[in-house]
Coordinates of C-alpha atoms and ligand atoms in Angstrom, one line a residue:
X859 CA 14.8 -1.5 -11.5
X860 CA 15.9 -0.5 -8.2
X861 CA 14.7 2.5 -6.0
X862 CA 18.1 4.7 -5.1
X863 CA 18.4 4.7 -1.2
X864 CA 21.0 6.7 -1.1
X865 CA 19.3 9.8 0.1
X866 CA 17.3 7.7 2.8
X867 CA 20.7 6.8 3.8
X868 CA 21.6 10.4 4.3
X869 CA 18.9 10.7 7.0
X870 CA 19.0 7.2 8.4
X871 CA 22.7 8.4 9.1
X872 CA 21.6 11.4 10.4
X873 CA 19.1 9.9 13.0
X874 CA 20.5 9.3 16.6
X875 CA 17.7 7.1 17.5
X876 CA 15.0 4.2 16.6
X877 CA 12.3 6.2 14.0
X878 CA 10.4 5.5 10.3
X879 CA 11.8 8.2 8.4
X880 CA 9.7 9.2 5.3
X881 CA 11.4 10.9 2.2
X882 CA 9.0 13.0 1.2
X883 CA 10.3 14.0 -2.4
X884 CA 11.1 10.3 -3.0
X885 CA 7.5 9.8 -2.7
X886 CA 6.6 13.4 -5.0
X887 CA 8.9 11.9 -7.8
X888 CA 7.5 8.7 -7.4
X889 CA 3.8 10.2 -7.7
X890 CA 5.0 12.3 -10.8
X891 CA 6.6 8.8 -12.5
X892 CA 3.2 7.5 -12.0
X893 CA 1.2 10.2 -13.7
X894 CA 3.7 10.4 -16.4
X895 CA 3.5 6.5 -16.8
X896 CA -0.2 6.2 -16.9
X897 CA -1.2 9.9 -18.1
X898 CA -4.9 11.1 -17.5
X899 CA -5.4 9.2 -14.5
X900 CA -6.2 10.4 -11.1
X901 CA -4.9 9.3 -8.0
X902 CA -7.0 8.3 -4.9
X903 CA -4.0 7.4 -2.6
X904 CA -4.8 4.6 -0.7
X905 CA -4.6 6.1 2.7
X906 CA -4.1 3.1 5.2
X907 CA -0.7 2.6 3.4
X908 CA 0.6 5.4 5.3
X909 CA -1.6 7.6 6.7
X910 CA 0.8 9.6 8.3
X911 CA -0.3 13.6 8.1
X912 CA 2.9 15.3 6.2
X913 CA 2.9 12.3 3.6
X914 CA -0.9 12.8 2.7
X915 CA -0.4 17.1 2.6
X916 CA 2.3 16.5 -0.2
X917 CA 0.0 14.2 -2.2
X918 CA -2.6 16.3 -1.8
X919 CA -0.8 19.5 -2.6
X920 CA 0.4 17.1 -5.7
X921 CA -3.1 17.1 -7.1
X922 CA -4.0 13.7 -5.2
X923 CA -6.7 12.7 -3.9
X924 CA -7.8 10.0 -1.1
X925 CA -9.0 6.5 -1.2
X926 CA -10.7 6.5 2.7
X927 CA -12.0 3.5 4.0
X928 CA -14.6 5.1 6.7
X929 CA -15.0 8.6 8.5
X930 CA -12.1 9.1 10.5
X931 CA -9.6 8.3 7.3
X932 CA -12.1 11.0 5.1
X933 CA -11.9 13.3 8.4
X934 CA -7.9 12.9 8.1
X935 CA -8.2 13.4 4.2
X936 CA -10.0 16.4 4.9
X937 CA -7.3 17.8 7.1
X938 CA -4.8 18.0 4.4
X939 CA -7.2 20.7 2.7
X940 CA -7.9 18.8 -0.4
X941 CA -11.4 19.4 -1.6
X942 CA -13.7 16.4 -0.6
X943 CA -14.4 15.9 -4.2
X944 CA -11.2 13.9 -4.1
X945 CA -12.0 11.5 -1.5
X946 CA -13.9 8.8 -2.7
X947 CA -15.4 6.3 0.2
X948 CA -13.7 3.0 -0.9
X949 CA -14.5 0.7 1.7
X950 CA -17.8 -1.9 0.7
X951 CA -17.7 -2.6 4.0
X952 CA -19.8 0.0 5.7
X953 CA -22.5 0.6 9.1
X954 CA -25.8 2.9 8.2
X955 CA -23.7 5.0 10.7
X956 CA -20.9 5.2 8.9
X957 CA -22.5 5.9 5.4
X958 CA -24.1 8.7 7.2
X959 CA -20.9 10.6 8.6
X960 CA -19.6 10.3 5.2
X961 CA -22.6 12.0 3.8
X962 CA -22.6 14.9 6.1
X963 CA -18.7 15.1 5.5
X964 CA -19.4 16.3 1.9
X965 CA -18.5 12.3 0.6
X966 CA -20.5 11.2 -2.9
X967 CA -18.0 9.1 -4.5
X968 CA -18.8 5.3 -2.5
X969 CA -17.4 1.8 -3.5
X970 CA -20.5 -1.1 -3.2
X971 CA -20.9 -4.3 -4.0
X972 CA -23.7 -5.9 -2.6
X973 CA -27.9 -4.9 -3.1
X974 CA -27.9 -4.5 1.2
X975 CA -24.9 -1.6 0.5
X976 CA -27.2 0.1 -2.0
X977 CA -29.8 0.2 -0.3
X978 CA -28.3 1.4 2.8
X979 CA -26.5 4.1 0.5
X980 CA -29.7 5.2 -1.4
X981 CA -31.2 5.5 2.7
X982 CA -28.2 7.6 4.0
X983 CA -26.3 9.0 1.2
X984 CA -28.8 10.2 -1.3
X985 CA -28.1 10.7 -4.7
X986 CA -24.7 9.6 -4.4
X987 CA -22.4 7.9 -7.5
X988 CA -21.4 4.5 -6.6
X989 CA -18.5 2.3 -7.9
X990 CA -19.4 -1.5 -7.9
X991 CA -16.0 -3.4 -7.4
X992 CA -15.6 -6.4 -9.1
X993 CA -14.0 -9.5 -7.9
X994 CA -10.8 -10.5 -8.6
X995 CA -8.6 -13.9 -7.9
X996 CA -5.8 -12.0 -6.3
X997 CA -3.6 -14.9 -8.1
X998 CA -0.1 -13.0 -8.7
X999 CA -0.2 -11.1 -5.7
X1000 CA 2.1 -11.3 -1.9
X1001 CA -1.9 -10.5 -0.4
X1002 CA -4.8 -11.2 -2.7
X1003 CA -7.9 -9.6 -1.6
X1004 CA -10.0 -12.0 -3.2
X1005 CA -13.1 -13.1 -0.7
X1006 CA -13.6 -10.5 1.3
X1007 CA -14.3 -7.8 -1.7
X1008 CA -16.1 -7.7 -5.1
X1009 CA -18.8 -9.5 -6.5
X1010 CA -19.0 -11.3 -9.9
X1011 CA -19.7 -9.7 -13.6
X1012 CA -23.6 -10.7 -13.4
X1013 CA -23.9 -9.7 -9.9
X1014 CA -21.8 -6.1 -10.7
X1015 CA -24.9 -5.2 -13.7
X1016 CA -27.6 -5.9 -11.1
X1017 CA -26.3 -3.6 -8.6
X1018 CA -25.6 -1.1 -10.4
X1019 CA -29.2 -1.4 -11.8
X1020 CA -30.5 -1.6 -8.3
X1021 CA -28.3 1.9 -7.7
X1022 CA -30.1 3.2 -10.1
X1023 CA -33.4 2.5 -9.2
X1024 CA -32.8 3.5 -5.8
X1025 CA -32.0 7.1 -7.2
X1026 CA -28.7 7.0 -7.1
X1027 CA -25.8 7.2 -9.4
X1028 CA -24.1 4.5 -10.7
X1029 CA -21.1 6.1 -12.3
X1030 CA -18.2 3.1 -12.2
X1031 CA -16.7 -0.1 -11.6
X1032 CA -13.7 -0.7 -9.5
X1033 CA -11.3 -3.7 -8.7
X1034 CA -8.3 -4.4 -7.0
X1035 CA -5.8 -7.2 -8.3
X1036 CA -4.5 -7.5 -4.8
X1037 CA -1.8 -5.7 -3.1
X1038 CA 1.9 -6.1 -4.0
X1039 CA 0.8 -7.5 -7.6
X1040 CA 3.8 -9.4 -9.3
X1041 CA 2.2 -10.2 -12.8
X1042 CA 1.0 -8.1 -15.4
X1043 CA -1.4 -10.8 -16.6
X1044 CA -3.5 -9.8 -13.5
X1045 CA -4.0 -6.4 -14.8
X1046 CA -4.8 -7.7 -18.2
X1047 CA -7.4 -10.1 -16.7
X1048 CA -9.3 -7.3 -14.7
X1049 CA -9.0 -5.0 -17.9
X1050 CA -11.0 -7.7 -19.9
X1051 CA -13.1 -8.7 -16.9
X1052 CA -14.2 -4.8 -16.8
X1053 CA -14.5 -4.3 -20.4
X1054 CA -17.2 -7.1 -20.6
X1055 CA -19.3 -5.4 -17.1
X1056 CA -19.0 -1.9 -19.0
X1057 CA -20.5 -3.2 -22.5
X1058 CA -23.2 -5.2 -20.6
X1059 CA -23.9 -2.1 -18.3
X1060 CA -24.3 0.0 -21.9
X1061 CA -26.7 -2.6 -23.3
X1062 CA -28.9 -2.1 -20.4
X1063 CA -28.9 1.8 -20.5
X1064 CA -26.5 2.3 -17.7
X1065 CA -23.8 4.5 -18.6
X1066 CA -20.7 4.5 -16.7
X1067 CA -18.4 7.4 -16.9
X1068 CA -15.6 6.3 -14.3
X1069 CA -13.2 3.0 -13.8
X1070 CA -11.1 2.5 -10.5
X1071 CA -8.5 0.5 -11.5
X1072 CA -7.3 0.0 -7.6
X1073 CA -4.3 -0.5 -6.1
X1074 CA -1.9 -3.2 -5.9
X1075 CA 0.9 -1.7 -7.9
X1076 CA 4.3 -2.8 -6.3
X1077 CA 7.3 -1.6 -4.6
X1078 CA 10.5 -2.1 -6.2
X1079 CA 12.9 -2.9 -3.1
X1080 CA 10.8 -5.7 -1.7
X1081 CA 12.0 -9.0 -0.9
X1082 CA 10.4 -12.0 -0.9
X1083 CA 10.4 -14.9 1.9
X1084 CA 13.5 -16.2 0.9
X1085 CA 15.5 -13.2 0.7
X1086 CA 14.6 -12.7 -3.1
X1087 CA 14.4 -9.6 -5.0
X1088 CA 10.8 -9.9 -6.2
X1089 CA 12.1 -7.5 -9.8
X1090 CA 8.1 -7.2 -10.6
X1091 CA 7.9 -6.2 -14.0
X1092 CA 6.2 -2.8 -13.6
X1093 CA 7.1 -1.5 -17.5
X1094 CA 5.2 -4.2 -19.0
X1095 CA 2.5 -3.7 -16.0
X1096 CA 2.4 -0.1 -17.4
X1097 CA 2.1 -0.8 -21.0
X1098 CA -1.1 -3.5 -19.9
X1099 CA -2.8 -0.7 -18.6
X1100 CA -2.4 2.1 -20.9
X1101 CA -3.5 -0.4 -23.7
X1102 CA -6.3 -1.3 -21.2
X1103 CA -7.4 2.1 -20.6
X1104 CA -7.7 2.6 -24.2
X1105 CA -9.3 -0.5 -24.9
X1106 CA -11.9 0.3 -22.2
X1107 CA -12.5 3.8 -23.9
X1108 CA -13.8 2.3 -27.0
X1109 CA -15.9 -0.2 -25.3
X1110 CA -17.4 2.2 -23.8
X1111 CA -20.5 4.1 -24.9
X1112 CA -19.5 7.4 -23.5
X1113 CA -16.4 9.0 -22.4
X1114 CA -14.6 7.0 -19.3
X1115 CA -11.9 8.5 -16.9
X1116 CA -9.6 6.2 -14.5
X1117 CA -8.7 6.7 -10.9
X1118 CA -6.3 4.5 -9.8
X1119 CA -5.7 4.1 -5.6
X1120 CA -2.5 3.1 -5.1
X1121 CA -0.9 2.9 -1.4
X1122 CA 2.3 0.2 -1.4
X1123 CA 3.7 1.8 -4.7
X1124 CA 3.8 5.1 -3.5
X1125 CA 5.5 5.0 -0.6
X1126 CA 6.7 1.8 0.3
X1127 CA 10.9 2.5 -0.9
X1128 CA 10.8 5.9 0.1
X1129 CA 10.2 5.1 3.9
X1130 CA 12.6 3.5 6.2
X1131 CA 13.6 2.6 9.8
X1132 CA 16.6 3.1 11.9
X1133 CA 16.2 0.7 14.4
X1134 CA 19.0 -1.1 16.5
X1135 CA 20.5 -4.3 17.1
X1136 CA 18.8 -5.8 20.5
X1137 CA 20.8 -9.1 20.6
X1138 CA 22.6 -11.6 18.4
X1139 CA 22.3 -15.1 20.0
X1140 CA 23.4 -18.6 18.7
X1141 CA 21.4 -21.5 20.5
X1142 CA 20.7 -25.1 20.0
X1143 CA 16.8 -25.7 19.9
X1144 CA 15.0 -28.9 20.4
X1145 CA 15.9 -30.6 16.9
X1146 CA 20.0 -30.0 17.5
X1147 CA 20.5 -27.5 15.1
X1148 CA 22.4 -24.7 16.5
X1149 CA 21.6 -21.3 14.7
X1150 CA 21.4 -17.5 14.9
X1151 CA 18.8 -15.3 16.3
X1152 CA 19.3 -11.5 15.5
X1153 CA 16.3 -9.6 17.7
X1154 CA 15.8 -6.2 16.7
X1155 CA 14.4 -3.3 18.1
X1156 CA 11.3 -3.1 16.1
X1157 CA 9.4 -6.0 14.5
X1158 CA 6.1 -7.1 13.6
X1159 CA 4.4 -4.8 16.2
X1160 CA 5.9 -1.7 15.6
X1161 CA 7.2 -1.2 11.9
X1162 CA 7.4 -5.0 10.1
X1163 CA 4.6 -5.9 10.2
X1164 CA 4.0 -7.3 6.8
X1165 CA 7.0 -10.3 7.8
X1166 CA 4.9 -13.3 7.1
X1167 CA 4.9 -12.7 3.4
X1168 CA 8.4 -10.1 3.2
X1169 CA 12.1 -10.4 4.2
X1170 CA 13.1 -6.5 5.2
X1171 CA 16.2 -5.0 3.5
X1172 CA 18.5 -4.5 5.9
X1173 CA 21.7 -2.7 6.6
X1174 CA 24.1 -2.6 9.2
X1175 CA 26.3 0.8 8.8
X1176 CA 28.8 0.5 11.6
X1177 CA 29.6 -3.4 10.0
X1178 CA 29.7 -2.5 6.0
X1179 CA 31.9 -5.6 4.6
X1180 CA 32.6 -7.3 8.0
X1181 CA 32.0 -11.4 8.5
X1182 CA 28.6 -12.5 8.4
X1183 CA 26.9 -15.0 9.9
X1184 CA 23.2 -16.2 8.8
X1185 CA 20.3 -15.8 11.0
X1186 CA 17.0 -15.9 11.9
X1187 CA 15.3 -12.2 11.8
X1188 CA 13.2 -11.5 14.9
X1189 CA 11.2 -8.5 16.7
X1190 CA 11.7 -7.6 20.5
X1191 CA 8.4 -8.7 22.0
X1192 CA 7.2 -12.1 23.9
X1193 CA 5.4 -13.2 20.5
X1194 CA 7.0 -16.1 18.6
X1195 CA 5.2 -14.6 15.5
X1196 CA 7.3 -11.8 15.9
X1197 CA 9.8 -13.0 13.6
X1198 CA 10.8 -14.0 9.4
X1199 CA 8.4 -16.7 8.1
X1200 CA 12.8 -17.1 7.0
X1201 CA 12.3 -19.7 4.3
X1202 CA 15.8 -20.7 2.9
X1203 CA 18.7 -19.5 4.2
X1204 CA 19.2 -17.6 6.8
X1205 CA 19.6 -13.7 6.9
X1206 CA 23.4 -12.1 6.7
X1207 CA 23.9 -10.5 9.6
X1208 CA 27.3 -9.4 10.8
X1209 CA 29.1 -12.1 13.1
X1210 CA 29.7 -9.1 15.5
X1211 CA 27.0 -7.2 15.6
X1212 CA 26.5 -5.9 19.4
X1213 CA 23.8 -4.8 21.4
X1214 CA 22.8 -1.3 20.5
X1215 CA 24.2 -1.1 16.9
X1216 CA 22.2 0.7 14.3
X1217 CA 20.3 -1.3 11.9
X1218 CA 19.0 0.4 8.8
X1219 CA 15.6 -1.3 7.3
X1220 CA 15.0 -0.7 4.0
X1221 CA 11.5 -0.2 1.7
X1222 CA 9.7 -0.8 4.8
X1223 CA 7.7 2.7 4.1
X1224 CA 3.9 1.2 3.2
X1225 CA 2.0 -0.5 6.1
X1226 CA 4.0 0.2 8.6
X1227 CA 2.6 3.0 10.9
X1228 CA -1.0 1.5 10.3
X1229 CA -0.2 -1.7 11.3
X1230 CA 1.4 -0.6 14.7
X1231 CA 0.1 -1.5 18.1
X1232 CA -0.1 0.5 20.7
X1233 CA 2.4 -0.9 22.9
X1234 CA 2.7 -4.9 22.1
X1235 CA 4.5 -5.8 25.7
X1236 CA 5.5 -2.3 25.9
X1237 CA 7.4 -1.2 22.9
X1238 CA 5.7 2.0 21.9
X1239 CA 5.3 2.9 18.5
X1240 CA 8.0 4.7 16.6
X1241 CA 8.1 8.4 16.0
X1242 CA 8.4 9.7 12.6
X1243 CA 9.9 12.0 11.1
X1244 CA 9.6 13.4 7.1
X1245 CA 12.8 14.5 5.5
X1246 CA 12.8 16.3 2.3
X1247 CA 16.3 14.7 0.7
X1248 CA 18.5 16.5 -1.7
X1249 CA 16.6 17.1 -5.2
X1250 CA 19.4 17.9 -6.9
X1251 CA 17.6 22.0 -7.5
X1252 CA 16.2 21.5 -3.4
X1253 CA 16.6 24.6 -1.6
X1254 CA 16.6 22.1 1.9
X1255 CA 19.7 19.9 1.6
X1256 CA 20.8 16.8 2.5
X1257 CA 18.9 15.0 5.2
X1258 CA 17.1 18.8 6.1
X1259 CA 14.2 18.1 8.5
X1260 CA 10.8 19.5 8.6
Ligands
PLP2665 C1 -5.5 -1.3 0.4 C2 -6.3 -0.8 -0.7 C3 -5.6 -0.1 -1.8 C4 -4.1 0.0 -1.8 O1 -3.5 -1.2 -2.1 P1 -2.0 -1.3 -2.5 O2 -1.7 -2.7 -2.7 O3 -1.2 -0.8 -1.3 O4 -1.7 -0.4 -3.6 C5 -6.4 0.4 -2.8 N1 -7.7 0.3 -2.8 C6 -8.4 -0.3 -1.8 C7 -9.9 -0.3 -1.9 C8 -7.7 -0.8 -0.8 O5 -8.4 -1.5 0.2

């Protein structure tokens, strides 16, 4: 399964210079996929995955909602008019401050899991409905998010009793199997892991009405450090969780809904860059190997950021079918980071490729604006710009701007 780029390509074409172009009703379709794959669930888009303000208005207007990691993500949320019903506070990592400004921001929806959270929750947002996250291995995924969040099964039941006692609500469990998930046994391990917290929970009077099931779903287009196509096999991901979801259901006590918070999945192959070619260079380094450095305009600091784990997709329009030569992908800045981990072979490029020649980058659409700097050695971030891309019934055609 492979996303189409053609209508990216439209608007790549289209741009006349360096930009992350975002296709809006790439990501709309890709939202409506989701909902029809996994029906009943609600979104909570994971907002750091591209929290770009045109991308979260058409979720929103979509029916989404926003998975906000402190105040000034919720305050962004909130700009795109969805009611703050839909914004659930997913961060456990939170100041007395910060619980506080959520609070008088309308928030009541907050992810814990610790007892020093809960209390500082039942201090500073009374009353509210907390989600404990479990812990999960990350095993299966590109970035497991394994120590930092989550606590185990036992631990889970006693904070959501000390929730409780502390007067507020504790309505659900949450995990996240880590982002850019490649296994559906991940899923199905988290699924049994949250069925056993759930019946537990029951047995001690707590009734939960709510399950997070998290993000980590993949993109599609992604390659891996060797210049592999990762093919994740999202059908059978989709079948472990609607079986999960119904399984949880009936070990449930009461009635259980599902949010899910996906960010990668949603975006990621429905945003990409135009960039350009800075220099292609052949040296000999220290060990006597002579080989290929292609330095592009943008790299880890302003668009690729997520290189260490990723090769990009990328295209080079003005060379389609020319001589290639392999080669070492790297950024523009002083930073020898700023470049493919480049496992394997080396990276086709074309054997001509000149300074100043547009370079199309592919899937790059999740993680990118967040993880910009502000001006790593001077190269500023890049604009944006949303395109809505010829649905076949769109009144806007080909590469239209907004
Ligand atoms: C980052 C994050 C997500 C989104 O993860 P993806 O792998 O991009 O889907 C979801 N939930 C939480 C709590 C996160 O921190």
């Amino acid at each position: 399964m492979m996303p189409d780029y053609g209508r990216l390509r439209t608007a790549l074409a289209a741009a006349e210079d360096d930009r992350i172009i975002f296709d809006l009703d790439g990501i709309e379709a890709q939202y409506d996929a989701l909902l029809s794959e996994l029906p009943g669930i609600d979104v909570r888009f994971a907002m750091k995955a591209c929290p770009v303000d045109e991308v979260l208005a058409c979720l929103a207007a979509r029916g989404a909602g926003f998975d906000a990691a402190g105040p000034q993500e919720i305050a962004q949320a909130l700009r795109t008019g969805v009611p703050v019903e839909r914004i659930h506070y997913g961060n456990t990592v939170k100041s007395d401050r910060q619980i506080a400004e959520a609070y008088a921001l309308g928030v009541r929806d907050y992810a814990t899991d610790s007892l020093a959270d809960v209390a500082a929750l039942a201090e500073h947002a009374p009353g509210a409905r907390v989600f404990c996250r479990l812990a999960t291995t990350g095993e299966g995924a590109l970035w497991g998010l394994s120590r930092k969040f989550g606590c185990s099964p036992e631990d889970a039941v006693r904070v959501l009793t000390a929730a409780r006692d502390a007067g507020l609500t504790p309505a659900g469990l949450s995990v996240h199997v880590g982002s850019q998930q490649l296994t559906s046994e991940a899923w199905q391990q988290a699924l049994d892991t949250l069925a056993a917290v759930i019946e537990e929970a029951n047995r001690r009077g707590i009734l939960l009405d709510h399950v997070n099931l998290g993000g980590g779903l993949p993109a599609l287009g992604a390659l891996d450090r060797y210049g592999i196509a990762l093919h994740p096999p999202l059908d059978k991901m989709f079948t472990v969780l609607r079986e999960g979801m119904q399984r949880l259901r009936e070990a449930s006590a009461g009635p259980l809904e599902f949010l899910l918070e996906p960010g990668r999945h949603l975006v990621a192959d429905h945003g990409a860059i135009r960039a350009h070619v800075t220099r292609l260079t052949e040296r000999r380094q220290l060990g006597g190997e002579r080989s290929f450095w292609l330095f592009l305009s943008c790299g880890k600091f302003n668009g690729l950021y997520e290189m260490d784990e990723l090769r990009y997709r990328l295209e080079f329009p003005t060379h389609t079918g020319a001589p290639t030569v392999p080669a070492v992908i790297a950024g523009p800045t002083c930073d020898s980071d700023d470049a493919f981990a480049d496992e394997g072979a080396g990276t086709p490029v074309p054997r001509d490729a000149a300074s100043g020649d547009p370079v199309w980058i592919l899937s790059c659409g999740a993680y990118a604006t967040a993880y910009t700097t502000r001006g790593f050695n001077g190269f500023p971030p890049l604009p944006h710009s949303c395109v809505r891309t010829a649905r076949p019934a769109d009144p806007i055609g080909p590469g239209g701007e907004r």
